[in-house]
mmCIF file of C-alpha atoms in Angstrom:
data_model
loop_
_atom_site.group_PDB
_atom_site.id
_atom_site.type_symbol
_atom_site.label_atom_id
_atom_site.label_comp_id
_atom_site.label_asym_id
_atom_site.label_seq_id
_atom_site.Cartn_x
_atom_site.Cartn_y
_atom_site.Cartn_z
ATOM 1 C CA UNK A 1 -10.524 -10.810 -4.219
ATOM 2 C CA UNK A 2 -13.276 -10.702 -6.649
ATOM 3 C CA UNK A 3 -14.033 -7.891 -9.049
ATOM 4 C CA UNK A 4 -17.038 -6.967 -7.519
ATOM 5 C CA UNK A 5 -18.149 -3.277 -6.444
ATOM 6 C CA UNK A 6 -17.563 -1.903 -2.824
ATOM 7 C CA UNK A 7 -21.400 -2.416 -2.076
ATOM 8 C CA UNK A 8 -21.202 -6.110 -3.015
ATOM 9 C CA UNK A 9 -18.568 -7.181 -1.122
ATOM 10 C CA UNK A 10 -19.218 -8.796 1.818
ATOM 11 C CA UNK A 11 -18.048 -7.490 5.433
ATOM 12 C CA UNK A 12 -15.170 -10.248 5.712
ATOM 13 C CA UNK A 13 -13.643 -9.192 2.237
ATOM 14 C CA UNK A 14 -14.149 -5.416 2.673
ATOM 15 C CA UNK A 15 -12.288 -5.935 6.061
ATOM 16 C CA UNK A 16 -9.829 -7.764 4.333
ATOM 17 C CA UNK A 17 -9.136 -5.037 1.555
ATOM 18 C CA UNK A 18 -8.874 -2.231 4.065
ATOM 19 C CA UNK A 19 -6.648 -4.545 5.873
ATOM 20 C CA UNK A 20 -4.122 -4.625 2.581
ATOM 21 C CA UNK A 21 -5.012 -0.983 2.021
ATOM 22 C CA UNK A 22 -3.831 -0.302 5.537
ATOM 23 C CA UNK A 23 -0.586 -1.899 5.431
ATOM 24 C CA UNK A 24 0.552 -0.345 1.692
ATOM 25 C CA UNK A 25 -0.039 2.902 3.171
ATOM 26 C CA UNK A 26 1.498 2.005 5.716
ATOM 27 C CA UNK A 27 4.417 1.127 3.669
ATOM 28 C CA UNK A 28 4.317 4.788 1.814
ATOM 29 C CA UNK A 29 3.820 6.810 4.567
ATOM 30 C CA UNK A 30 6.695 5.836 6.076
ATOM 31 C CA UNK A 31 9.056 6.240 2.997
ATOM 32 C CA UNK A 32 7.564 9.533 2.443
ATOM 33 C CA UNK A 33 8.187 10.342 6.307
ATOM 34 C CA UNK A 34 11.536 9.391 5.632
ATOM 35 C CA UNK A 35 12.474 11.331 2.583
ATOM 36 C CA UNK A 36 11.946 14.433 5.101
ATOM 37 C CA UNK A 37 14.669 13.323 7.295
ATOM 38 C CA UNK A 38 17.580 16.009 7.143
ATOM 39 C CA UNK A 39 20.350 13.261 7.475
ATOM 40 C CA UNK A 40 20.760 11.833 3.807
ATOM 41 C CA UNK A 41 22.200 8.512 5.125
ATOM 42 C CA UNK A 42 19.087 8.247 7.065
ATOM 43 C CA UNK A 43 16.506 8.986 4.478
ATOM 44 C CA UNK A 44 15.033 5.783 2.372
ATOM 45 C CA UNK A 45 17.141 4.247 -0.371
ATOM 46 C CA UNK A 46 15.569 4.394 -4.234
ATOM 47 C CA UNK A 47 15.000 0.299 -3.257
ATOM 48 C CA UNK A 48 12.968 0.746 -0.037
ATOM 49 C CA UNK A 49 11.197 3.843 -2.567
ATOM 50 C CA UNK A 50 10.242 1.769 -5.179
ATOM 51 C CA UNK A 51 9.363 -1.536 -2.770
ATOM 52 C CA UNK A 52 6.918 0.416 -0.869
ATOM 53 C CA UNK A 53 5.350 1.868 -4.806
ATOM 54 C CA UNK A 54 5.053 -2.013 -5.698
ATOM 55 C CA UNK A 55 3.472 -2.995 -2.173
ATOM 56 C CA UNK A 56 1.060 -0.705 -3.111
ATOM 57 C CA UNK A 57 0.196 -1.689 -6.650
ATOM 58 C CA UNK A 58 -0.001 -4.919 -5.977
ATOM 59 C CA UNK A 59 -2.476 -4.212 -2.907
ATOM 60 C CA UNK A 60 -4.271 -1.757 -5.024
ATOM 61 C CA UNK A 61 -4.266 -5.027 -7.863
ATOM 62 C CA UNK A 62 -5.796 -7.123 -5.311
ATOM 63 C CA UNK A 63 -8.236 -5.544 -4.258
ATOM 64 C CA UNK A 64 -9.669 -4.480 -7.579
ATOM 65 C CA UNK A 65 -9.623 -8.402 -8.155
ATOM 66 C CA UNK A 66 -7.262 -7.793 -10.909
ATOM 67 C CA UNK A 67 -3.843 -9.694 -8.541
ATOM 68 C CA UNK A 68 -2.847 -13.036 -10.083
#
């Protein structure tokens, strides 16, 4: 992705950042869902924690057109 603003983006790219948007959060919401669960065992490990934090900065990264 370019670093262009929102409003210059065309409809293909804008659909393609929510896209990656969609699936980080995604990725978050379910760790976070996770870290509610009562059962420790069955509440996300520190690795699936910090995997789902670097989906997201990297989709956040690409779609600020700063990704390599």
């Amino acid at each position: 992705m370019s670093a262009r603003t929102w409003p210059e983006r065309s409809s293909l790219e804008r659909s393609v950042c929510a896209s990656i948007l969609l699936k980080a959060l995604q990725g978050l919401h379910g760790v976070c869902l996770g870290m509610e669960l009562e059962k420790e065992g069955k509440r996300p490990t520190t690795a699936q924690y910090q995997r789902a934090m670097q989906n997201a900065e990297r989709a956040l990264a690409t779609v600020n057109g700063s990704a390599a």
